[in-house]
Amino acid sequence: NAGVTQTPKFQVLKTGQSMTLQCAQDMNHNSMYWYRQDPGMGLRLIYYSASEGTTDKGEVPNGYNVSRLNKREFSLRLESAAPSQTSVYFCASTQDHSYNEQFFGPGTRLTVL
Amino acid sequence: GQQLNQSPQSMFIQEGEDVSMNCTSSSIFNTWLWYKQDPGEGPVLLIALYKAGELTSNGRLTAQFGITRKDSFLNISASIPSDVGIYFCAGLKGAMLTFGGGTRLMVKP
């Protein structure tokens, strides 16, 4: 099992460009999450999908959209990137949204110039 | 949004020393979790706490869920170089995890 995989690992964008971060899990988990990590601030939840077909906003959803493509895949889209979105993005999954252990991917380091 | 205050922000200790870090919140959580993050990787769960007052150990790690459900601490005994990393507390309420700002641990051999 690969666990949670994310692509790309690194990305540099110019302000205003768009891109989609991809996440996939092979653990047959129902719930998936997108976080951003900024220095000294821990991880903050952007969006989550408690189950296939549903998505909900987290703490910092502005400027992002998500798609739960199927049970395995949960993508995060930046329509018009801004320097404030420079961060490390982590995808996570868990068996059930009320279950404690979220398994994290290796992260995508995004820089917006 | 909810805030978790984690302290200290960083620690530089000698190998073999014990370490203590804690997390406090203005909100009540149903579950407290402690994660460790190595450089360039995602966080990995160390300990999960489900009941107020619960004390749980995992090898050299011990964590407690505060009686008020608004705080938790993590102790690491006899630290070793591979303990280096960032430790995060997290509170779970419903479907959402709220993370503390992290404690960066550095261990001098």
JSON list of C-alpha atoms in Angstrom, two decimals:
[
{"chain": "A", "resi": 1, "resn": "ASN", "atom": "CA", "xyz": [0.00, 0.00, 0.00]},
{"chain": "A", "resi": 2, "resn": "ALA", "atom": "CA", "xyz": [1.25, 3.45, -0.90]},
{"chain": "A", "resi": 3, "resn": "GLY", "atom": "CA", "xyz": [-0.99, 5.12, 1.70]},
{"chain": "A", "resi": 4, "resn": "VAL", "atom": "CA", "xyz": [-1.69, 8.74, 0.80]},
{"chain": "A", "resi": 5, "resn": "THR", "atom": "CA", "xyz": [0.09, 10.12, -2.25]},
{"chain": "A", "resi": 6, "resn": "GLN", "atom": "CA", "xyz": [0.25, 13.71, -3.41]},
{"chain": "A", "resi": 7, "resn": "THR", "atom": "CA", "xyz": [1.40, 15.34, -6.63]},
{"chain": "A", "resi": 8, "resn": "PRO", "atom": "CA", "xyz": [3.30, 17.44, -7.34]},
{"chain": "A", "resi": 9, "resn": "LYS", "atom": "CA", "xyz": [5.91, 17.59, -4.55]},
{"chain": "A", "resi": 10, "resn": "PHE", "atom": "CA", "xyz": [6.95, 21.12, -5.45]},
{"chain": "A", "resi": 11, "resn": "GLN", "atom": "CA", "xyz": [5.37, 23.88, -7.54]},
{"chain": "A", "resi": 12, "resn": "VAL", "atom": "CA", "xyz": [6.13, 27.50, -8.29]},
{"chain": "A", "resi": 13, "resn": "LEU", "atom": "CA", "xyz": [3.33, 29.67, -9.66]},
{"chain": "A", "resi": 14, "resn": "LYS", "atom": "CA", "xyz": [2.99, 33.28, -10.68]},
{"chain": "A", "resi": 15, "resn": "THR", "atom": "CA", "xyz": [0.24, 35.36, -9.14]},
{"chain": "A", "resi": 16, "resn": "GLY", "atom": "CA", "xyz": [-3.01, 34.74, -10.98]},
{"chain": "A", "resi": 17, "resn": "GLN", "atom": "CA", "xyz": [-2.10, 31.33, -12.33]},
{"chain": "A", "resi": 18, "resn": "SER", "atom": "CA", "xyz": [-4.26, 28.33, -11.55]},
{"chain": "A", "resi": 19, "resn": "MET", "atom": "CA", "xyz": [-3.36, 24.79, -10.61]},
{"chain": "A", "resi": 20, "resn": "THR", "atom": "CA", "xyz": [-4.76, 21.62, -9.10]},
{"chain": "A", "resi": 21, "resn": "LEU", "atom": "CA", "xyz": [-3.11, 19.62, -6.35]},
{"chain": "A", "resi": 22, "resn": "GLN", "atom": "CA", "xyz": [-3.83, 15.91, -6.58]},
{"chain": "A", "resi": 23, "resn": "CYS", "atom": "CA", "xyz": [-4.32, 13.48, -3.69]},
{"chain": "A", "resi": 24, "resn": "ALA", "atom": "CA", "xyz": [-5.08, 9.78, -3.72]},
{"chain": "A", "resi": 25, "resn": "GLN", "atom": "CA", "xyz": [-5.36, 7.11, -1.03]},
{"chain": "A", "resi": 26, "resn": "ASP", "atom": "CA", "xyz": [-5.42, 3.35, -1.40]},
{"chain": "A", "resi": 27, "resn": "MET", "atom": "CA", "xyz": [-6.69, 2.47, 2.08]},
{"chain": "A", "resi": 28, "resn": "ASN", "atom": "CA", "xyz": [-10.39, 2.48, 1.16]},
{"chain": "A", "resi": 29, "resn": "HIS", "atom": "CA", "xyz": [-10.95, 5.41, 3.52]},
{"chain": "A", "resi": 30, "resn": "ASN", "atom": "CA", "xyz": [-14.20, 7.32, 3.48]},
{"chain": "A", "resi": 31, "resn": "SER", "atom": "CA", "xyz": [-12.99, 10.73, 4.64]},
{"chain": "A", "resi": 32, "resn": "MET", "atom": "CA", "xyz": [-10.35, 12.96, 3.10]},
{"chain": "A", "resi": 33, "resn": "TYR", "atom": "CA", "xyz": [-8.92, 16.35, 4.06]},
{"chain": "A", "resi": 34, "resn": "TRP", "atom": "CA", "xyz": [-6.80, 19.21, 2.75]},
{"chain": "A", "resi": 35, "resn": "TYR", "atom": "CA", "xyz": [-4.63, 21.23, 5.14]},
{"chain": "A", "resi": 36, "resn": "ARG", "atom": "CA", "xyz": [-2.13, 24.01, 4.74]},
{"chain": "A", "resi": 37, "resn": "GLN", "atom": "CA", "xyz": [0.89, 24.38, 7.00]},
{"chain": "A", "resi": 38, "resn": "ASP", "atom": "CA", "xyz": [2.52, 27.73, 7.61]},
{"chain": "A", "resi": 39, "resn": "PRO", "atom": "CA", "xyz": [5.47, 28.39, 9.93]},
{"chain": "A", "resi": 40, "resn": "GLY", "atom": "CA", "xyz": [4.46, 28.56, 13.57]},
{"chain": "A", "resi": 41, "resn": "MET", "atom": "CA", "xyz": [0.79, 27.97, 12.85]},
{"chain": "A", "resi": 42, "resn": "GLY", "atom": "CA", "xyz": [0.47, 24.21, 12.74]},
{"chain": "A", "resi": 43, "resn": "LEU", "atom": "CA", "xyz": [-1.91, 22.79, 10.16]},
{"chain": "A", "resi": 44, "resn": "ARG", "atom": "CA", "xyz": [-5.16, 24.49, 9.25]},
{"chain": "A", "resi": 45, "resn": "LEU", "atom": "CA", "xyz": [-8.04, 22.71, 7.58]},
{"chain": "A", "resi": 46, "resn": "ILE", "atom": "CA", "xyz": [-9.01, 24.06, 4.16]},
{"chain": "A", "resi": 47, "resn": "TYR", "atom": "CA", "xyz": [-11.73, 21.64, 3.05]},
{"chain": "A", "resi": 48, "resn": "TYR", "atom": "CA", "xyz": [-12.76, 18.13, 3.86]},
{"chain": "A", "resi": 49, "resn": "SER", "atom": "CA", "xyz": [-14.90, 15.37, 2.41]},
{"chain": "A", "resi": 50, "resn": "ALA", "atom": "CA", "xyz": [-16.55, 13.23, 5.05]},
{"chain": "A", "resi": 51, "resn": "SER", "atom": "CA", "xyz": [-17.66, 10.72, 2.42]},
{"chain": "A", "resi": 52, "resn": "GLU", "atom": "CA", "xyz": [-17.68, 10.30, -1.33]},
{"chain": "A", "resi": 53, "resn": "GLY", "atom": "CA", "xyz": [-19.97, 12.89, -2.87]},
{"chain": "A", "resi": 54, "resn": "THR", "atom": "CA", "xyz": [-19.76, 15.43, -0.03]},
{"chain": "A", "resi": 55, "resn": "THR", "atom": "CA", "xyz": [-17.42, 18.32, 0.66]},
{"chain": "A", "resi": 56, "resn": "ASP", "atom": "CA", "xyz": [-17.40, 20.92, 3.42]},
{"chain": "A", "resi": 57, "resn": "LYS", "atom": "CA", "xyz": [-15.45, 24.04, 4.25]},
{"chain": "A", "resi": 58, "resn": "GLY", "atom": "CA", "xyz": [-12.84, 23.99, 6.94]},
{"chain": "A", "resi": 59, "resn": "GLU", "atom": "CA", "xyz": [-11.16, 26.87, 8.77]},
{"chain": "A", "resi": 60, "resn": "VAL", "atom": "CA", "xyz": [-9.53, 28.59, 5.77]},
{"chain": "A", "resi": 61, "resn": "PRO", "atom": "CA", "xyz": [-11.47, 27.79, 2.55]},
{"chain": "A", "resi": 62, "resn": "ASN", "atom": "CA", "xyz": [-11.25, 31.15, 0.77]},
{"chain": "A", "resi": 63, "resn": "GLY", "atom": "CA", "xyz": [-9.41, 31.00, -2.56]},
{"chain": "A", "resi": 64, "resn": "TYR", "atom": "CA", "xyz": [-9.73, 27.23, -2.88]},
{"chain": "A", "resi": 65, "resn": "ASN", "atom": "CA", "xyz": [-12.09, 24.69, -4.40]},
{"chain": "A", "resi": 66, "resn": "VAL", "atom": "CA", "xyz": [-12.14, 20.93, -4.01]},
{"chain": "A", "resi": 67, "resn": "SER", "atom": "CA", "xyz": [-13.46, 17.93, -5.88]},
{"chain": "A", "resi": 68, "resn": "ARG", "atom": "CA", "xyz": [-14.01, 14.46, -4.48]},
{"chain": "A", "resi": 69, "resn": "LEU", "atom": "CA", "xyz": [-13.53, 12.71, -7.78]},
{"chain": "A", "resi": 70, "resn": "ASN", "atom": "CA", "xyz": [-14.22, 9.24, -6.37]},
{"chain": "A", "resi": 71, "resn": "LYS", "atom": "CA", "xyz": [-13.55, 7.42, -3.13]},
{"chain": "A", "resi": 72, "resn": "ARG", "atom": "CA", "xyz": [-9.80, 7.39, -3.75]},
{"chain": "A", "resi": 73, "resn": "GLU", "atom": "CA", "xyz": [-9.15, 10.89, -5.01]},
{"chain": "A", "resi": 74, "resn": "PHE", "atom": "CA", "xyz": [-9.62, 14.38, -3.55]},
{"chain": "A", "resi": 75, "resn": "SER", "atom": "CA", "xyz": [-8.20, 17.35, -5.45]},
{"chain": "A", "resi": 76, "resn": "LEU", "atom": "CA", "xyz": [-7.58, 20.93, -4.37]},
{"chain": "A", "resi": 77, "resn": "ARG", "atom": "CA", "xyz": [-7.75, 23.75, -6.91]},
{"chain": "A", "resi": 78, "resn": "LEU", "atom": "CA", "xyz": [-6.38, 27.25, -6.77]},
{"chain": "A", "resi": 79, "resn": "GLU", "atom": "CA", "xyz": [-8.20, 29.26, -9.45]},
{"chain": "A", "resi": 80, "resn": "SER", "atom": "CA", "xyz": [-6.13, 32.42, -9.16]},
{"chain": "A", "resi": 81, "resn": "ALA", "atom": "CA", "xyz": [-3.07, 31.92, -6.99]},
{"chain": "A", "resi": 82, "resn": "ALA", "atom": "CA", "xyz": [-1.97, 34.66, -4.58]},
{"chain": "A", "resi": 83, "resn": "PRO", "atom": "CA", "xyz": [1.31, 35.05, -2.65]},
{"chain": "A", "resi": 84, "resn": "SER", "atom": "CA", "xyz": [-0.66, 34.44, 0.57]},
{"chain": "A", "resi": 85, "resn": "GLN", "atom": "CA", "xyz": [-1.25, 30.90, -0.65]},
{"chain": "A", "resi": 86, "resn": "THR", "atom": "CA", "xyz": [2.46, 30.11, -0.48]},
{"chain": "A", "resi": 87, "resn": "SER", "atom": "CA", "xyz": [2.49, 27.18, 1.93]},
{"chain": "A", "resi": 88, "resn": "VAL", "atom": "CA", "xyz": [2.94, 23.45, 2.32]},
{"chain": "A", "resi": 89, "resn": "TYR", "atom": "CA", "xyz": [-0.26, 21.58, 1.53]},
{"chain": "A", "resi": 90, "resn": "PHE", "atom": "CA", "xyz": [-1.07, 18.23, 3.11]},
{"chain": "A", "resi": 91, "resn": "CYS", "atom": "CA", "xyz": [-3.76, 15.78, 2.17]},
{"chain": "A", "resi": 92, "resn": "ALA", "atom": "CA", "xyz": [-5.02, 13.30, 4.76]},
{"chain": "A", "resi": 93, "resn": "SER", "atom": "CA", "xyz": [-7.50, 10.48, 4.95]},
{"chain": "A", "resi": 94, "resn": "THR", "atom": "CA", "xyz": [-9.24, 8.47, 7.63]},
{"chain": "A", "resi": 95, "resn": "GLN", "atom": "CA", "xyz": [-11.61, 5.54, 7.78]},
{"chain": "A", "resi": 96, "resn": "ASP", "atom": "CA", "xyz": [-14.48, 7.65, 9.09]},
{"chain": "A", "resi": 97, "resn": "HIS", "atom": "CA", "xyz": [-14.77, 11.35, 9.81]},
{"chain": "A", "resi": 98, "resn": "SER", "atom": "CA", "xyz": [-15.23, 10.74, 13.53]},
{"chain": "A", "resi": 99, "resn": "TYR", "atom": "CA", "xyz": [-12.24, 8.42, 13.69]},
{"chain": "A", "resi": 100, "resn": "ASN", "atom": "CA", "xyz": [-9.11, 9.80, 15.23]},
{"chain": "A", "resi": 101, "resn": "GLU", "atom": "CA", "xyz": [-6.20, 8.68, 13.11]},
{"chain": "A", "resi": 102, "resn": "GLN", "atom": "CA", "xyz": [-5.76, 10.72, 9.99]},
{"chain": "A", "resi": 103, "resn": "PHE", "atom": "CA", "xyz": [-3.03, 9.45, 7.66]},
{"chain": "A", "resi": 104, "resn": "PHE", "atom": "CA", "xyz": [-1.11, 12.23, 5.98]},
{"chain": "A", "resi": 105, "resn": "GLY", "atom": "CA", "xyz": [0.55, 12.45, 2.59]},
{"chain": "A", "resi": 106, "resn": "PRO", "atom": "CA", "xyz": [4.11, 13.78, 2.13]},
{"chain": "A", "resi": 107, "resn": "GLY", "atom": "CA", "xyz": [2.95, 17.29, 1.24]},
{"chain": "A", "resi": 108, "resn": "THR", "atom": "CA", "xyz": [3.17, 19.71, -1.69]},
{"chain": "A", "resi": 109, "resn": "ARG", "atom": "CA", "xyz": [5.38, 22.76, -1.28]},
{"chain": "A", "resi": 110, "resn": "LEU", "atom": "CA", "xyz": [3.81, 25.63, -3.21]},
{"chain": "A", "resi": 111, "resn": "THR", "atom": "CA", "xyz": [5.40, 29.01, -3.84]},
{"chain": "A", "resi": 112, "resn": "VAL", "atom": "CA", "xyz": [3.41, 31.83, -5.42]},
{"chain": "A", "resi": 113, "resn": "LEU", "atom": "CA", "xyz": [5.52, 34.69, -6.74]},
{"chain": "B", "resi": 1, "resn": "GLY", "atom": "CA", "xyz": [-11.56, 29.87, 14.69]},
{"chain": "B", "resi": 2, "resn": "GLN", "atom": "CA", "xyz": [-10.55, 27.68, 17.57]},
{"chain": "B", "resi": 3, "resn": "GLN", "atom": "CA", "xyz": [-7.06, 28.12, 18.92]},
{"chain": "B", "resi": 4, "resn": "LEU", "atom": "CA", "xyz": [-4.73, 25.62, 20.50]},
{"chain": "B", "resi": 5, "resn": "ASN", "atom": "CA", "xyz": [-1.82, 27.15, 22.36]},
{"chain": "B", "resi": 6, "resn": "GLN", "atom": "CA", "xyz": [1.14, 24.82, 22.39]},
{"chain": "B", "resi": 7, "resn": "SER", "atom": "CA", "xyz": [4.28, 25.39, 24.42]},
{"chain": "B", "resi": 8, "resn": "PRO", "atom": "CA", "xyz": [7.15, 25.58, 24.33]},
{"chain": "B", "resi": 9, "resn": "GLN", "atom": "CA", "xyz": [7.63, 26.56, 20.69]},
{"chain": "B", "resi": 10, "resn": "SER", "atom": "CA", "xyz": [11.06, 24.95, 20.66]},
{"chain": "B", "resi": 11, "resn": "MET", "atom": "CA", "xyz": [13.36, 22.96, 22.92]},
{"chain": "B", "resi": 12, "resn": "PHE", "atom": "CA", "xyz": [17.04, 22.12, 22.65]},
{"chain": "B", "resi": 13, "resn": "ILE", "atom": "CA", "xyz": [17.97, 19.34, 25.04]},
{"chain": "B", "resi": 14, "resn": "GLN", "atom": "CA", "xyz": [20.72, 16.88, 25.77]},
{"chain": "B", "resi": 15, "resn": "GLU", "atom": "CA", "xyz": [20.29, 13.24, 24.80]},
{"chain": "B", "resi": 16, "resn": "GLY", "atom": "CA", "xyz": [18.90, 11.29, 27.75]},
{"chain": "B", "resi": 17, "resn": "GLU", "atom": "CA", "xyz": [16.91, 14.16, 29.20]},
{"chain": "B", "resi": 18, "resn": "ASP", "atom": "CA", "xyz": [13.17, 14.05, 29.68]},
{"chain": "B", "resi": 19, "resn": "VAL", "atom": "CA", "xyz": [10.93, 16.40, 27.70]},
{"chain": "B", "resi": 20, "resn": "SER", "atom": "CA", "xyz": [7.56, 17.88, 28.51]},
{"chain": "B", "resi": 21, "resn": "MET", "atom": "CA", "xyz": [5.24, 19.91, 26.28]},
{"chain": "B", "resi": 22, "resn": "ASN", "atom": "CA", "xyz": [1.63, 20.95, 26.62]},
{"chain": "B", "resi": 23, "resn": "CYS", "atom": "CA", "xyz": [-1.38, 22.29, 24.83]},
{"chain": "B", "resi": 24, "resn": "THR", "atom": "CA", "xyz": [-4.25, 24.43, 26.09]},
{"chain": "B", "resi": 25, "resn": "SER", "atom": "CA", "xyz": [-7.45, 25.52, 24.46]},
{"chain": "B", "resi": 26, "resn": "SER", "atom": "CA", "xyz": [-10.38, 27.82, 25.12]},
{"chain": "B", "resi": 27, "resn": "SER", "atom": "CA", "xyz": [-12.66, 25.09, 23.72]},
{"chain": "B", "resi": 28, "resn": "ILE", "atom": "CA", "xyz": [-13.53, 21.60, 24.86]},
{"chain": "B", "resi": 29, "resn": "PHE", "atom": "CA", "xyz": [-12.47, 18.70, 22.65]},
{"chain": "B", "resi": 30, "resn": "ASN", "atom": "CA", "xyz": [-13.73, 15.13, 22.61]},
{"chain": "B", "resi": 31, "resn": "THR", "atom": "CA", "xyz": [-10.38, 13.67, 21.65]},
{"chain": "B", "resi": 32, "resn": "TRP", "atom": "CA", "xyz": [-6.80, 14.88, 22.01]},
{"chain": "B", "resi": 33, "resn": "LEU", "atom": "CA", "xyz": [-4.11, 13.66, 19.67]},
{"chain": "B", "resi": 34, "resn": "TRP", "atom": "CA", "xyz": [-0.35, 14.03, 19.52]},
{"chain": "B", "resi": 35, "resn": "TYR", "atom": "CA", "xyz": [1.48, 13.90, 16.19]},
{"chain": "B", "resi": 36, "resn": "LYS", "atom": "CA", "xyz": [5.15, 13.99, 15.20]},
{"chain": "B", "resi": 37, "resn": "GLN", "atom": "CA", "xyz": [6.39, 15.48, 11.94]},
{"chain": "B", "resi": 38, "resn": "ASP", "atom": "CA", "xyz": [9.81, 14.69, 10.49]},
{"chain": "B", "resi": 39, "resn": "PRO", "atom": "CA", "xyz": [11.35, 17.11, 7.95]},
{"chain": "B", "resi": 40, "resn": "GLY", "atom": "CA", "xyz": [9.75, 16.87, 4.51]},
{"chain": "B", "resi": 41, "resn": "GLU", "atom": "CA", "xyz": [7.04, 14.48, 5.65]},
{"chain": "B", "resi": 42, "resn": "GLY", "atom": "CA", "xyz": [3.48, 14.58, 6.88]},
{"chain": "B", "resi": 43, "resn": "PRO", "atom": "CA", "xyz": [2.54, 14.24, 10.57]},
{"chain": "B", "resi": 44, "resn": "VAL", "atom": "CA", "xyz": [2.32, 10.75, 12.07]},
{"chain": "B", "resi": 45, "resn": "LEU", "atom": "CA", "xyz": [0.04, 9.91, 14.99]},
{"chain": "B", "resi": 46, "resn": "LEU", "atom": "CA", "xyz": [1.83, 9.09, 18.26]},
{"chain": "B", "resi": 47, "resn": "ILE", "atom": "CA", "xyz": [-0.91, 8.92, 20.88]},
{"chain": "B", "resi": 48, "resn": "ALA", "atom": "CA", "xyz": [-4.68, 9.36, 20.96]},
{"chain": "B", "resi": 49, "resn": "LEU", "atom": "CA", "xyz": [-6.63, 10.26, 24.14]},
{"chain": "B", "resi": 50, "resn": "TYR", "atom": "CA", "xyz": [-10.38, 9.74, 24.35]},
{"chain": "B", "resi": 51, "resn": "LYS", "atom": "CA", "xyz": [-11.49, 10.47, 27.92]},
{"chain": "B", "resi": 52, "resn": "ALA", "atom": "CA", "xyz": [-10.93, 13.31, 30.34]},
{"chain": "B", "resi": 53, "resn": "GLY", "atom": "CA", "xyz": [-8.23, 12.33, 32.81]},
{"chain": "B", "resi": 54, "resn": "GLU", "atom": "CA", "xyz": [-6.93, 9.52, 30.61]},
{"chain": "B", "resi": 55, "resn": "LEU", "atom": "CA", "xyz": [-3.19, 8.81, 30.85]},
{"chain": "B", "resi": 56, "resn": "THR", "atom": "CA", "xyz": [-1.75, 6.81, 27.97]},
{"chain": "B", "resi": 57, "resn": "SER", "atom": "CA", "xyz": [1.76, 5.58, 27.20]},
{"chain": "B", "resi": 58, "resn": "ASN", "atom": "CA", "xyz": [3.43, 4.52, 23.98]},
{"chain": "B", "resi": 59, "resn": "GLY", "atom": "CA", "xyz": [6.97, 3.37, 24.72]},
{"chain": "B", "resi": 60, "resn": "ARG", "atom": "CA", "xyz": [8.89, 6.36, 26.08]},
{"chain": "B", "resi": 61, "resn": "LEU", "atom": "CA", "xyz": [5.94, 8.68, 25.37]},
{"chain": "B", "resi": 62, "resn": "THR", "atom": "CA", "xyz": [3.23, 9.47, 27.91]},
{"chain": "B", "resi": 63, "resn": "ALA", "atom": "CA", "xyz": [0.29, 11.79, 27.30]},
{"chain": "B", "resi": 64, "resn": "GLN", "atom": "CA", "xyz": [-2.67, 12.91, 29.38]},
{"chain": "B", "resi": 65, "resn": "PHE", "atom": "CA", "xyz": [-6.09, 14.29, 28.53]},
{"chain": "B", "resi": 66, "resn": "GLY", "atom": "CA", "xyz": [-6.84, 17.10, 30.98]},
{"chain": "B", "resi": 67, "resn": "ILE", "atom": "CA", "xyz": [-9.79, 16.86, 33.35]},
{"chain": "B", "resi": 68, "resn": "THR", "atom": "CA", "xyz": [-11.32, 20.04, 31.95]},
{"chain": "B", "resi": 69, "resn": "ARG", "atom": "CA", "xyz": [-11.00, 18.62, 28.38]},
{"chain": "B", "resi": 70, "resn": "LYS", "atom": "CA", "xyz": [-9.27, 21.87, 27.43]},
{"chain": "B", "resi": 71, "resn": "ASP", "atom": "CA", "xyz": [-5.66, 20.75, 27.79]},
{"chain": "B", "resi": 72, "resn": "SER", "atom": "CA", "xyz": [-3.22, 17.93, 27.27]},
{"chain": "B", "resi": 73, "resn": "PHE", "atom": "CA", "xyz": [0.47, 17.25, 27.83]},
{"chain": "B", "resi": 74, "resn": "LEU", "atom": "CA", "xyz": [3.06, 14.98, 26.26]},
{"chain": "B", "resi": 75, "resn": "ASN", "atom": "CA", "xyz": [6.17, 13.70, 28.03]},
{"chain": "B", "resi": 76, "resn": "ILE", "atom": "CA", "xyz": [9.10, 11.98, 26.36]},
{"chain": "B", "resi": 77, "resn": "SER", "atom": "CA", "xyz": [11.47, 10.15, 28.68]},
{"chain": "B", "resi": 78, "resn": "ALA", "atom": "CA", "xyz": [15.17, 9.53, 28.06]},
{"chain": "B", "resi": 79, "resn": "SER", "atom": "CA", "xyz": [15.29, 11.38, 24.74]},
{"chain": "B", "resi": 80, "resn": "ILE", "atom": "CA", "xyz": [17.31, 10.01, 21.83]},
{"chain": "B", "resi": 81, "resn": "PRO", "atom": "CA", "xyz": [18.53, 11.72, 18.64]},
{"chain": "B", "resi": 82, "resn": "SER", "atom": "CA", "xyz": [15.69, 10.27, 16.53]},
{"chain": "B", "resi": 83, "resn": "ASP", "atom": "CA", "xyz": [13.17, 12.14, 18.71]},
{"chain": "B", "resi": 84, "resn": "VAL", "atom": "CA", "xyz": [14.13, 15.25, 16.76]},
{"chain": "B", "resi": 85, "resn": "GLY", "atom": "CA", "xyz": [11.18, 16.74, 14.91]},
{"chain": "B", "resi": 86, "resn": "ILE", "atom": "CA", "xyz": [8.09, 18.87, 15.38]},
{"chain": "B", "resi": 87, "resn": "TYR", "atom": "CA", "xyz": [5.41, 17.66, 17.78]},
{"chain": "B", "resi": 88, "resn": "PHE", "atom": "CA", "xyz": [1.84, 18.80, 17.31]},
{"chain": "B", "resi": 89, "resn": "CYS", "atom": "CA", "xyz": [-1.14, 18.51, 19.58]},
{"chain": "B", "resi": 90, "resn": "ALA", "atom": "CA", "xyz": [-4.55, 18.36, 17.94]},
{"chain": "B", "resi": 91, "resn": "GLY", "atom": "CA", "xyz": [-8.09, 18.46, 19.25]},
{"chain": "B", "resi": 92, "resn": "LEU", "atom": "CA", "xyz": [-10.88, 16.58, 17.52]},
{"chain": "B", "resi": 93, "resn": "LYS", "atom": "CA", "xyz": [-14.47, 17.74, 17.58]},
{"chain": "B", "resi": 94, "resn": "GLY", "atom": "CA", "xyz": [-16.85, 16.20, 15.10]},
{"chain": "B", "resi": 95, "resn": "ALA", "atom": "CA", "xyz": [-15.11, 15.87, 11.75]},
{"chain": "B", "resi": 96, "resn": "MET", "atom": "CA", "xyz": [-12.53, 18.58, 12.32]},
{"chain": "B", "resi": 97, "resn": "LEU", "atom": "CA", "xyz": [-9.04, 18.46, 13.77]},
{"chain": "B", "resi": 98, "resn": "THR", "atom": "CA", "xyz": [-7.58, 21.69, 15.17]},
{"chain": "B", "resi": 99, "resn": "PHE", "atom": "CA", "xyz": [-3.79, 21.73, 15.48]},
{"chain": "B", "resi": 100, "resn": "GLY", "atom": "CA", "xyz": [-1.49, 23.56, 17.85]},
{"chain": "B", "resi": 101, "resn": "GLY", "atom": "CA", "xyz": [1.43, 25.55, 16.52]},
{"chain": "B", "resi": 102, "resn": "GLY", "atom": "CA", "xyz": [3.95, 22.80, 17.21]},
{"chain": "B", "resi": 103, "resn": "THR", "atom": "CA", "xyz": [6.97, 22.24, 19.45]},
{"chain": "B", "resi": 104, "resn": "ARG", "atom": "CA", "xyz": [10.27, 21.88, 17.62]},
{"chain": "B", "resi": 105, "resn": "LEU", "atom": "CA", "xyz": [12.49, 19.44, 19.50]},
{"chain": "B", "resi": 106, "resn": "MET", "atom": "CA", "xyz": [16.23, 19.36, 18.97]},
{"chain": "B", "resi": 107, "resn": "VAL", "atom": "CA", "xyz": [18.38, 16.74, 20.71]},
{"chain": "B", "resi": 108, "resn": "LYS", "atom": "CA", "xyz": [22.10, 17.12, 21.23]},
{"chain": "B", "resi": 109, "resn": "PRO", "atom": "CA", "xyz": [23.93, 13.77, 21.26]}
]
